[in-house]
Amino acid sequence: MVFAVGFALFALGILISVALHECGHMWAAQATGMKVRRYFIGFGPTLWSFHRGETEYGVKAVPLGGFCDIVGMTALDEIAPEEVERAMYRQATWKRLVVMVGGIVMNFVLGFVLIVVLAIGWGLPNLDEPEPVVGSLACVADANPDGTLQACTGAGPAERGGLLPGDLVTEVDGAAVATWAEFTEKTREKTGPITYTVDRAGESVQVTVEPQQVLRYATDGSTMQVSAIGITLDAPPAVTEYGPVAAVPAAVSFTGELFVRTFEALAEMPAKVAALWDAVTGGERDPETPVSIYGASRIGGESAEAGLWEVFVLMLASLNFFLGAFNILPLLPLDGGHIAVVLYEKVRNTVRGWRGLSPGGPVDFLKLLPLTYVAVMIGGSYMVLTLAADIINPIRLFP
């Protein structure tokens, strides 16, 4: 029952995020003197609507997004004679840019507000990969099928080799490592003595350790022999808590980190097609692959069921940052595509002015339709593939 409530709440959060995105466009258009005919949540048949001023507001039957109908978004729109002067395509460049950026800004603002809520309510997680700093030293043992380790006694390879708590490992057999994950991966693959270069109180020291081969279980239940040396990570706090005053500057810094990661994830989306296809056809699901609305809502449901509402809030904030970043892409029908058209017209008319020519007419969107169809087909196919992966082989918080 809790899972279903969490699933529904997250789906509602997505719908609200999209609705507020469209509000950003609408409010910007109204503030700059343009006419907004309609603002609806959902698509399909109208369930309920009302008029306020010159705008019709309402709800439609299919709750998958929403739309804002601004008069004259392109020169192809049908416009009544009395609406011509307020058509969007006839307005100053800055006004058109403000309207197109309004939705993107709304998603970023909503994401930031959720991060502030997260900081005050639960604290902010440490997003950085931990450095390979030696924590405690221990003996090594084979793993049990449930992931626990068998009992062992005595000194482990790391202690016998001379590693000390607090050592920061910088190289493994001459190969630089910057994170605990890199250190673990390189250690596991070695079969003979390993030379570690460590930073010990500011001094570079080399330590040679003879690893021990141990049994480990993969997520699919298969077993493998890997090298282990018997150390634990001296991990930084997973979460930093803040008061109401300190939460805002901390949220600003955290949001900056999320921005970088969001655009990195956006750039990696094309490369994730193979991983998504592998997940659909029976392979292991890569947790770094994108998720659909269904998949995100499913994770939201699992978060609620486990009582991890901080994960729920962080997921919803991250989704808003992604929606904003995705809409910046200079592709029609995205906001970024319309922004690119507006900027093109401005540059073109500026050049024409230098040449003593009058401004050119609006861009002919009919000529851009083939590119728009291609973008829609590629984007739609990607969404279908992601949805299929989320249904067949979903990402789970608790495998």
Tab-separated table of C-alpha atoms in Angstrom:
chain	number	residue	atom	x	y	z
A	1	MET	CA	0.000	0.000	0.000
A	2	VAL	CA	2.830	2.418	0.902
A	3	PHE	CA	4.553	1.583	-2.376
A	4	ALA	CA	1.398	2.438	-4.330
A	5	VAL	CA	1.014	5.737	-2.473
A	6	GLY	CA	4.658	6.623	-3.094
A	7	PHE	CA	4.352	5.664	-6.767
A	8	ALA	CA	1.258	7.843	-7.171
A	9	LEU	CA	2.808	10.762	-5.265
A	10	PHE	CA	5.937	10.710	-7.397
A	11	ALA	CA	3.883	10.544	-10.604
A	12	LEU	CA	1.878	13.489	-9.266
A	13	GLY	CA	5.131	15.317	-8.532
A	14	ILE	CA	6.219	14.823	-12.140
A	15	LEU	CA	2.857	16.101	-13.402
A	16	ILE	CA	3.122	19.173	-11.165
A	17	SER	CA	6.665	19.790	-12.394
A	18	VAL	CA	5.517	19.724	-16.023
A	19	ALA	CA	2.481	21.882	-15.193
A	20	LEU	CA	4.724	24.471	-13.506
A	21	HIS	CA	7.044	24.377	-16.512
A	22	GLU	CA	4.116	25.442	-18.668
A	23	CYS	CA	3.171	28.037	-16.033
A	24	GLY	CA	6.621	29.532	-16.520
A	25	HIS	CA	5.868	30.046	-20.210
A	26	MET	CA	2.362	31.358	-19.511
A	27	TRP	CA	3.303	33.854	-16.808
A	28	ALA	CA	6.212	35.169	-18.873
A	29	ALA	CA	3.954	35.578	-21.919
A	30	GLN	CA	1.271	37.384	-19.928
A	31	ALA	CA	3.859	39.637	-18.270
A	32	THR	CA	5.293	40.679	-21.653
A	33	GLY	CA	1.908	41.499	-23.200
A	34	MET	CA	1.301	38.376	-25.261
A	35	LYS	CA	-2.046	36.634	-25.362
A	36	VAL	CA	-2.406	33.163	-23.843
A	37	ARG	CA	-5.487	31.434	-25.205
A	38	ARG	CA	-5.371	28.233	-23.164
A	39	TYR	CA	-3.515	26.596	-20.296
A	40	PHE	CA	-4.325	22.918	-19.737
A	41	ILE	CA	-2.952	20.103	-17.622
A	42	GLY	CA	-3.023	16.846	-19.580
A	43	PHE	CA	-4.043	16.020	-23.131
A	44	GLY	CA	-7.066	14.604	-24.908
A	45	PRO	CA	-10.733	15.346	-24.122
A	46	THR	CA	-11.418	18.233	-21.752
A	47	LEU	CA	-12.731	17.150	-18.342
A	48	TRP	CA	-13.182	20.593	-16.824
A	49	SER	CA	-12.272	24.170	-17.664
A	50	PHE	CA	-13.046	27.788	-16.846
A	51	HIS	CA	-12.202	31.215	-18.254
A	52	ARG	CA	-10.379	33.926	-16.396
A	53	GLY	CA	-9.724	37.034	-18.401
A	54	GLU	CA	-8.767	36.032	-21.942
A	55	THR	CA	-7.351	32.606	-20.976
A	56	GLU	CA	-9.107	29.265	-20.657
A	57	TYR	CA	-7.740	27.053	-17.865
A	58	GLY	CA	-8.570	23.395	-17.503
A	59	VAL	CA	-7.798	19.719	-17.081
A	60	LYS	CA	-7.825	17.073	-19.792
A	61	ALA	CA	-8.354	13.331	-19.573
A	62	VAL	CA	-4.804	12.044	-20.147
A	63	PRO	CA	-2.547	13.282	-17.296
A	64	LEU	CA	0.700	13.167	-19.255
A	65	GLY	CA	2.048	16.708	-19.184
A	66	GLY	CA	0.278	19.859	-20.247
A	67	PHE	CA	0.446	22.777	-22.646
A	68	CYS	CA	0.248	26.541	-22.905
A	69	ASP	CA	-1.303	27.977	-26.091
A	70	ILE	CA	0.303	31.356	-26.777
A	71	VAL	CA	-1.015	33.273	-29.777
A	72	GLY	CA	1.412	33.210	-32.681
A	73	MET	CA	4.185	31.025	-31.290
A	74	THR	CA	5.106	30.585	-34.961
A	75	ALA	CA	3.996	32.343	-38.128
A	76	LEU	CA	2.094	29.158	-39.070
A	77	ASP	CA	-0.481	29.630	-36.308
A	78	GLU	CA	-3.977	30.790	-37.173
A	79	ILE	CA	-4.441	34.258	-35.694
A	80	ALA	CA	-7.547	36.430	-35.547
A	81	PRO	CA	-7.069	39.962	-36.951
A	82	GLU	CA	-7.396	41.521	-33.496
A	83	GLU	CA	-4.644	39.224	-32.135
A	84	VAL	CA	-1.959	39.979	-34.735
A	85	GLU	CA	-0.182	42.715	-32.770
A	86	ARG	CA	0.090	40.429	-29.728
A	87	ALA	CA	1.358	37.392	-31.649
A	88	MET	CA	4.526	35.994	-30.142
A	89	TYR	CA	6.494	35.859	-33.387
A	90	ARG	CA	5.991	39.628	-33.840
A	91	GLN	CA	7.401	40.562	-30.445
A	92	ALA	CA	10.886	41.848	-29.578
A	93	THR	CA	13.623	39.229	-29.344
A	94	TRP	CA	14.083	39.682	-25.596
A	95	LYS	CA	10.390	39.098	-24.932
A	96	ARG	CA	10.342	35.887	-26.966
A	97	LEU	CA	13.464	34.637	-25.193
A	98	VAL	CA	11.974	35.432	-21.785
A	99	VAL	CA	8.885	33.383	-22.647
A	100	MET	CA	10.830	30.377	-23.971
A	101	VAL	CA	13.265	30.408	-21.053
A	102	GLY	CA	10.438	30.810	-18.526
A	103	GLY	CA	9.586	27.105	-18.422
A	104	ILE	CA	13.217	26.056	-18.092
A	105	VAL	CA	13.805	28.520	-15.263
A	106	MET	CA	10.685	27.250	-13.497
A	107	ASN	CA	12.073	23.692	-13.419
A	108	PHE	CA	15.406	24.923	-12.084
A	109	VAL	CA	13.691	27.011	-9.391
A	110	LEU	CA	11.477	24.096	-8.352
A	111	GLY	CA	14.514	21.800	-8.204
A	112	PHE	CA	16.349	24.307	-6.014
A	113	VAL	CA	13.381	24.675	-3.643
A	114	LEU	CA	13.282	20.877	-3.258
A	115	ILE	CA	17.024	20.852	-2.491
A	116	VAL	CA	16.482	23.465	0.241
A	117	VAL	CA	13.686	21.289	1.675
A	118	LEU	CA	16.040	18.300	1.548
A	119	ALA	CA	18.821	20.239	3.301
A	120	ILE	CA	16.546	21.386	6.136
A	121	GLY	CA	14.587	18.154	6.527
A	122	TRP	CA	17.232	15.457	6.128
A	123	GLY	CA	20.556	17.017	5.141
A	124	LEU	CA	22.440	16.922	1.847
A	125	PRO	CA	24.211	13.766	0.654
A	126	ASN	CA	27.870	13.789	-0.287
A	127	LEU	CA	27.862	13.322	-4.076
A	128	ASP	CA	31.620	13.030	-4.478
A	129	GLU	CA	33.207	9.613	-4.835
A	130	PRO	CA	35.174	8.948	-1.617
A	131	GLU	CA	38.958	9.035	-1.825
A	132	PRO	CA	40.843	5.783	-1.074
A	133	VAL	CA	41.727	6.595	2.530
A	134	VAL	CA	42.564	3.595	4.721
A	135	GLY	CA	40.184	3.222	7.641
A	136	SER	CA	40.537	0.100	9.777
A	137	LEU	CA	42.707	-2.957	9.070
A	138	ALA	CA	41.327	-6.490	9.261
A	139	CYS	CA	41.813	-10.076	8.195
A	140	VAL	CA	40.213	-11.221	4.931
A	141	ALA	CA	37.687	-14.008	4.403
A	142	ASP	CA	35.443	-15.559	1.786
A	143	ALA	CA	31.954	-14.137	1.349
A	144	ASN	CA	28.680	-15.893	2.113
A	145	PRO	CA	25.908	-15.969	-0.510
A	146	ASP	CA	24.025	-13.258	1.424
A	147	GLY	CA	26.972	-10.847	1.110
A	148	THR	CA	28.277	-11.207	4.665
A	149	LEU	CA	31.826	-12.365	5.315
A	150	GLN	CA	32.896	-15.546	7.042
A	151	ALA	CA	34.687	-15.337	10.375
A	152	CYS	CA	38.467	-14.885	10.362
A	153	THR	CA	41.237	-14.003	12.795
A	154	GLY	CA	44.710	-12.526	12.729
A	155	ALA	CA	46.338	-9.764	10.748
A	156	GLY	CA	45.341	-9.231	7.130
A	157	PRO	CA	47.617	-8.616	4.120
A	158	ALA	CA	47.396	-4.815	4.410
A	159	GLU	CA	48.438	-4.830	8.063
A	160	ARG	CA	51.272	-7.284	7.399
A	161	GLY	CA	52.437	-5.191	4.456
A	162	GLY	CA	52.618	-1.964	6.421
A	163	LEU	CA	49.561	0.087	5.405
A	164	LEU	CA	48.329	2.334	8.205
A	165	PRO	CA	44.956	3.913	9.022
A	166	GLY	CA	44.793	7.375	7.455
A	167	ASP	CA	46.978	6.502	4.463
A	168	LEU	CA	45.660	8.033	1.242
A	169	VAL	CA	46.360	5.639	-1.639
A	170	THR	CA	47.404	7.570	-4.755
A	171	GLU	CA	48.761	4.751	-6.984
A	172	VAL	CA	48.288	1.009	-7.381
A	173	ASP	CA	51.319	-0.541	-9.102
A	174	GLY	CA	52.085	2.835	-10.660
A	175	ALA	CA	48.530	3.467	-11.905
A	176	ALA	CA	46.950	6.578	-10.411
A	177	VAL	CA	43.735	6.148	-8.425
A	178	ALA	CA	41.514	8.962	-7.179
A	179	THR	CA	38.488	7.141	-5.750
A	180	TRP	CA	37.774	4.170	-3.523
A	181	ALA	CA	36.038	2.442	-6.446
A	182	GLU	CA	39.155	2.740	-8.641
A	183	PHE	CA	41.350	1.478	-5.806
A	184	THR	CA	39.063	-1.503	-5.183
A	185	GLU	CA	38.838	-2.414	-8.871
A	186	LYS	CA	42.608	-2.328	-9.427
A	187	THR	CA	43.300	-4.269	-6.226
A	188	ARG	CA	40.812	-7.005	-7.047
A	189	GLU	CA	42.292	-7.693	-10.486
A	190	LYS	CA	45.870	-8.180	-9.248
A	191	THR	CA	47.265	-11.686	-8.716
A	192	GLY	CA	50.698	-11.010	-7.230
A	193	PRO	CA	52.367	-8.527	-4.869
A	194	ILE	CA	50.901	-5.021	-5.141
A	195	THR	CA	52.890	-1.843	-4.615
A	196	TYR	CA	50.808	0.981	-3.208
A	197	THR	CA	51.950	4.588	-3.236
A	198	VAL	CA	50.365	6.404	-0.330
A	199	ASP	CA	50.297	9.911	1.053
A	200	ARG	CA	51.149	9.500	4.725
A	201	ALA	CA	50.944	12.799	6.591
A	202	GLY	CA	52.183	14.662	3.505
A	203	GLU	CA	54.992	12.232	2.720
A	204	SER	CA	54.917	9.867	-0.284
A	205	VAL	CA	55.538	6.282	0.852
A	206	GLN	CA	55.520	2.992	-1.079
A	207	VAL	CA	54.137	-0.153	0.560
A	208	THR	CA	54.150	-3.649	-0.959
A	209	VAL	CA	51.298	-5.972	-0.008
A	210	GLU	CA	50.765	-9.642	-0.860
A	211	PRO	CA	46.993	-9.926	-1.481
A	212	GLN	CA	44.892	-12.921	-0.572
A	213	GLN	CA	42.522	-14.620	-3.022
A	214	VAL	CA	38.958	-14.752	-1.708
A	215	LEU	CA	35.533	-15.840	-2.918
A	216	ARG	CA	32.988	-13.156	-3.815
A	217	TYR	CA	29.419	-13.316	-5.177
A	218	ALA	CA	28.159	-11.235	-8.108
A	219	THR	CA	24.642	-9.752	-8.175
A	220	ASP	CA	23.462	-12.582	-10.422
A	221	GLY	CA	24.615	-15.207	-7.895
A	222	SER	CA	27.752	-16.294	-9.744
A	223	THR	CA	31.055	-16.563	-7.870
A	224	MET	CA	34.519	-15.216	-8.603
A	225	GLN	CA	37.978	-15.207	-7.080
A	226	VAL	CA	39.376	-11.736	-6.391
A	227	SER	CA	42.306	-10.265	-4.504
A	228	ALA	CA	41.651	-8.658	-1.118
A	229	ILE	CA	43.991	-6.991	1.366
A	230	GLY	CA	41.739	-6.341	4.367
A	231	ILE	CA	41.048	-2.641	4.759
A	232	THR	CA	37.904	-0.592	5.157
A	233	LEU	CA	37.240	2.883	3.798
A	234	ASP	CA	37.631	5.906	6.027
A	235	ALA	CA	34.455	7.347	4.547
A	236	PRO	CA	33.316	10.954	4.964
A	237	PRO	CA	29.828	11.499	6.433
A	238	ALA	CA	27.193	10.316	3.964
A	239	VAL	CA	24.915	13.243	4.831
A	240	THR	CA	25.560	16.743	6.181
A	241	GLU	CA	22.731	18.338	8.150
A	242	TYR	CA	21.965	22.072	8.045
A	243	GLY	CA	19.841	24.575	9.900
A	244	PRO	CA	17.363	26.827	8.064
A	245	VAL	CA	19.912	29.638	7.606
A	246	ALA	CA	22.860	27.506	6.476
A	247	ALA	CA	20.606	25.376	4.244
A	248	VAL	CA	20.275	28.011	1.503
A	249	PRO	CA	23.993	28.555	0.696
A	250	ALA	CA	24.585	24.804	1.068
A	251	ALA	CA	21.722	24.176	-1.379
A	252	VAL	CA	23.279	26.627	-3.852
A	253	SER	CA	26.576	24.723	-3.775
A	254	PHE	CA	24.831	21.350	-3.973
A	255	THR	CA	22.687	22.566	-6.887
A	256	GLY	CA	25.861	23.547	-8.740
A	257	GLU	CA	27.148	19.979	-8.369
A	258	LEU	CA	23.818	18.597	-9.585
A	259	PHE	CA	23.911	20.919	-12.604
A	260	VAL	CA	27.285	19.531	-13.652
A	261	ARG	CA	26.147	15.936	-13.170
A	262	THR	CA	22.874	16.594	-14.996
A	263	PHE	CA	24.567	17.946	-18.106
A	264	GLU	CA	27.123	15.117	-17.985
A	265	ALA	CA	24.262	12.600	-17.874
A	266	LEU	CA	22.563	14.409	-20.750
A	267	ALA	CA	25.723	14.168	-22.858
A	268	GLU	CA	25.984	10.444	-22.099
A	269	MET	CA	22.405	9.606	-23.131
A	270	PRO	CA	23.238	8.497	-26.694
A	271	ALA	CA	25.912	6.153	-25.359
A	272	LYS	CA	23.352	4.493	-23.047
A	273	VAL	CA	21.281	3.045	-25.917
A	274	ALA	CA	23.332	-0.164	-25.968
A	275	ALA	CA	23.025	-0.580	-22.198
A	276	LEU	CA	19.249	-0.062	-22.347
A	277	TRP	CA	18.922	-2.577	-25.171
A	278	ASP	CA	21.029	-5.046	-23.185
A	279	ALA	CA	18.693	-4.595	-20.212
A	280	VAL	CA	15.636	-5.231	-22.397
A	281	THR	CA	17.129	-8.367	-23.942
A	282	GLY	CA	18.090	-10.055	-20.681
A	283	GLY	CA	21.323	-8.416	-19.574
A	284	GLU	CA	21.969	-6.814	-16.200
A	285	ARG	CA	20.450	-3.318	-15.850
A	286	ASP	CA	23.053	-0.590	-15.588
A	287	PRO	CA	21.942	1.671	-12.684
A	288	GLU	CA	23.399	4.663	-14.565
A	289	THR	CA	20.948	4.291	-17.472
A	290	PRO	CA	18.042	6.776	-17.818
A	291	VAL	CA	14.595	5.971	-16.462
A	292	SER	CA	11.134	6.741	-17.805
A	293	ILE	CA	8.323	8.418	-15.888
A	294	TYR	CA	7.155	4.939	-14.901
A	295	GLY	CA	10.651	3.928	-13.784
A	296	ALA	CA	11.163	7.109	-11.765
A	297	SER	CA	7.747	6.683	-10.120
A	298	ARG	CA	8.632	3.092	-9.293
A	299	ILE	CA	11.804	4.216	-7.528
A	300	GLY	CA	9.719	6.847	-5.764
A	301	GLY	CA	7.379	4.101	-4.569
A	302	GLU	CA	10.283	2.007	-3.284
A	303	SER	CA	11.688	5.054	-1.483
A	304	ALA	CA	8.361	5.668	0.241
A	305	GLU	CA	7.983	1.997	1.151
A	306	ALA	CA	11.429	2.011	2.773
A	307	GLY	CA	10.763	5.301	4.540
A	308	LEU	CA	13.523	7.003	2.534
A	309	TRP	CA	11.655	10.215	1.792
A	310	GLU	CA	14.946	12.032	1.366
A	311	VAL	CA	15.623	9.834	-1.682
A	312	PHE	CA	12.110	10.659	-2.933
A	313	VAL	CA	12.747	14.410	-2.667
A	314	LEU	CA	16.238	14.188	-4.217
A	315	MET	CA	14.894	12.147	-7.132
A	316	LEU	CA	12.156	14.708	-7.793
A	317	ALA	CA	14.651	17.579	-7.606
A	318	SER	CA	17.035	15.782	-9.984
A	319	LEU	CA	14.178	15.148	-12.383
A	320	ASN	CA	13.376	18.875	-12.499
A	321	PHE	CA	16.992	19.732	-13.235
A	322	PHE	CA	16.995	17.131	-16.001
A	323	LEU	CA	13.739	18.459	-17.496
A	324	GLY	CA	15.177	21.965	-17.525
A	325	ALA	CA	18.502	20.856	-19.017
A	326	PHE	CA	16.835	18.632	-21.615
A	327	ASN	CA	14.646	21.502	-22.812
A	328	ILE	CA	17.741	23.620	-23.470
A	329	LEU	CA	18.755	21.305	-26.331
A	330	PRO	CA	18.512	23.279	-29.612
A	331	LEU	CA	16.059	20.853	-31.182
A	332	LEU	CA	12.456	21.430	-32.174
A	333	PRO	CA	9.914	20.999	-30.650
A	334	LEU	CA	11.904	21.606	-27.428
A	335	ASP	CA	12.187	25.086	-25.932
A	336	GLY	CA	15.831	25.147	-26.962
A	337	GLY	CA	14.804	24.701	-30.595
A	338	HIS	CA	12.525	27.737	-30.415
A	339	ILE	CA	15.283	29.709	-28.671
A	340	ALA	CA	17.685	28.778	-31.475
A	341	VAL	CA	15.177	30.053	-34.069
A	342	VAL	CA	14.743	33.360	-32.210
A	343	LEU	CA	18.503	33.860	-31.941
A	344	TYR	CA	18.970	32.977	-35.613
A	345	GLU	CA	16.403	35.602	-36.631
A	346	LYS	CA	18.123	38.195	-34.431
A	347	VAL	CA	21.587	37.489	-35.863
A	348	ARG	CA	20.239	37.380	-39.410
A	349	ASN	CA	18.414	40.688	-39.053
A	350	THR	CA	21.463	42.300	-37.453
A	351	VAL	CA	23.624	41.249	-40.401
A	352	ARG	CA	20.957	42.466	-42.823
A	353	GLY	CA	20.931	45.809	-41.001
A	354	TRP	CA	24.702	46.129	-41.450
A	355	ARG	CA	24.158	45.593	-45.164
A	356	GLY	CA	21.441	48.254	-45.329
A	357	LEU	CA	18.634	45.718	-45.782
A	358	SER	CA	15.309	45.551	-43.992
A	359	PRO	CA	14.676	42.736	-41.456
A	360	GLY	CA	13.769	39.345	-42.911
A	361	GLY	CA	10.478	37.613	-42.271
A	362	PRO	CA	9.850	34.919	-39.659
A	363	VAL	CA	11.602	31.597	-40.106
A	364	ASP	CA	9.563	29.206	-42.239
A	365	PHE	CA	8.769	26.385	-39.810
A	366	LEU	CA	7.506	24.240	-42.693
A	367	LYS	CA	11.114	23.899	-43.826
A	368	LEU	CA	12.077	22.787	-40.316
A	369	LEU	CA	9.339	20.163	-40.053
A	370	PRO	CA	11.478	17.302	-41.451
A	371	LEU	CA	14.141	17.922	-38.799
A	372	THR	CA	11.417	18.227	-36.169
A	373	TYR	CA	9.923	14.871	-37.200
A	374	VAL	CA	13.356	13.246	-37.033
A	375	ALA	CA	13.941	14.644	-33.540
A	376	VAL	CA	10.485	13.484	-32.397
A	377	MET	CA	11.007	9.996	-33.836
A	378	ILE	CA	14.429	9.591	-32.241
A	379	GLY	CA	13.231	10.993	-28.917
A	380	GLY	CA	10.086	8.865	-28.988
A	381	SER	CA	12.061	5.712	-29.762
A	382	TYR	CA	14.432	6.449	-26.900
A	383	MET	CA	11.480	6.924	-24.536
A	384	VAL	CA	9.917	3.637	-25.643
A	385	LEU	CA	13.222	1.797	-25.145
A	386	THR	CA	13.626	3.326	-21.682
A	387	LEU	CA	10.054	2.416	-20.726
A	388	ALA	CA	10.567	-1.153	-21.937
A	389	ALA	CA	13.724	-1.432	-19.825
A	390	ASP	CA	11.854	-0.094	-16.785
A	391	ILE	CA	9.082	-2.656	-17.228
A	392	ILE	CA	11.212	-5.683	-18.110
A	393	ASN	CA	14.326	-4.993	-16.057
A	394	PRO	CA	13.748	-2.038	-13.689
A	395	ILE	CA	16.330	-0.278	-11.568
A	396	ARG	CA	15.661	-1.249	-7.955
A	397	LEU	CA	16.747	0.476	-4.769
A	398	PHE	CA	16.847	-2.876	-3.040
A	399	PRO	CA	17.826	-5.713	-5.423
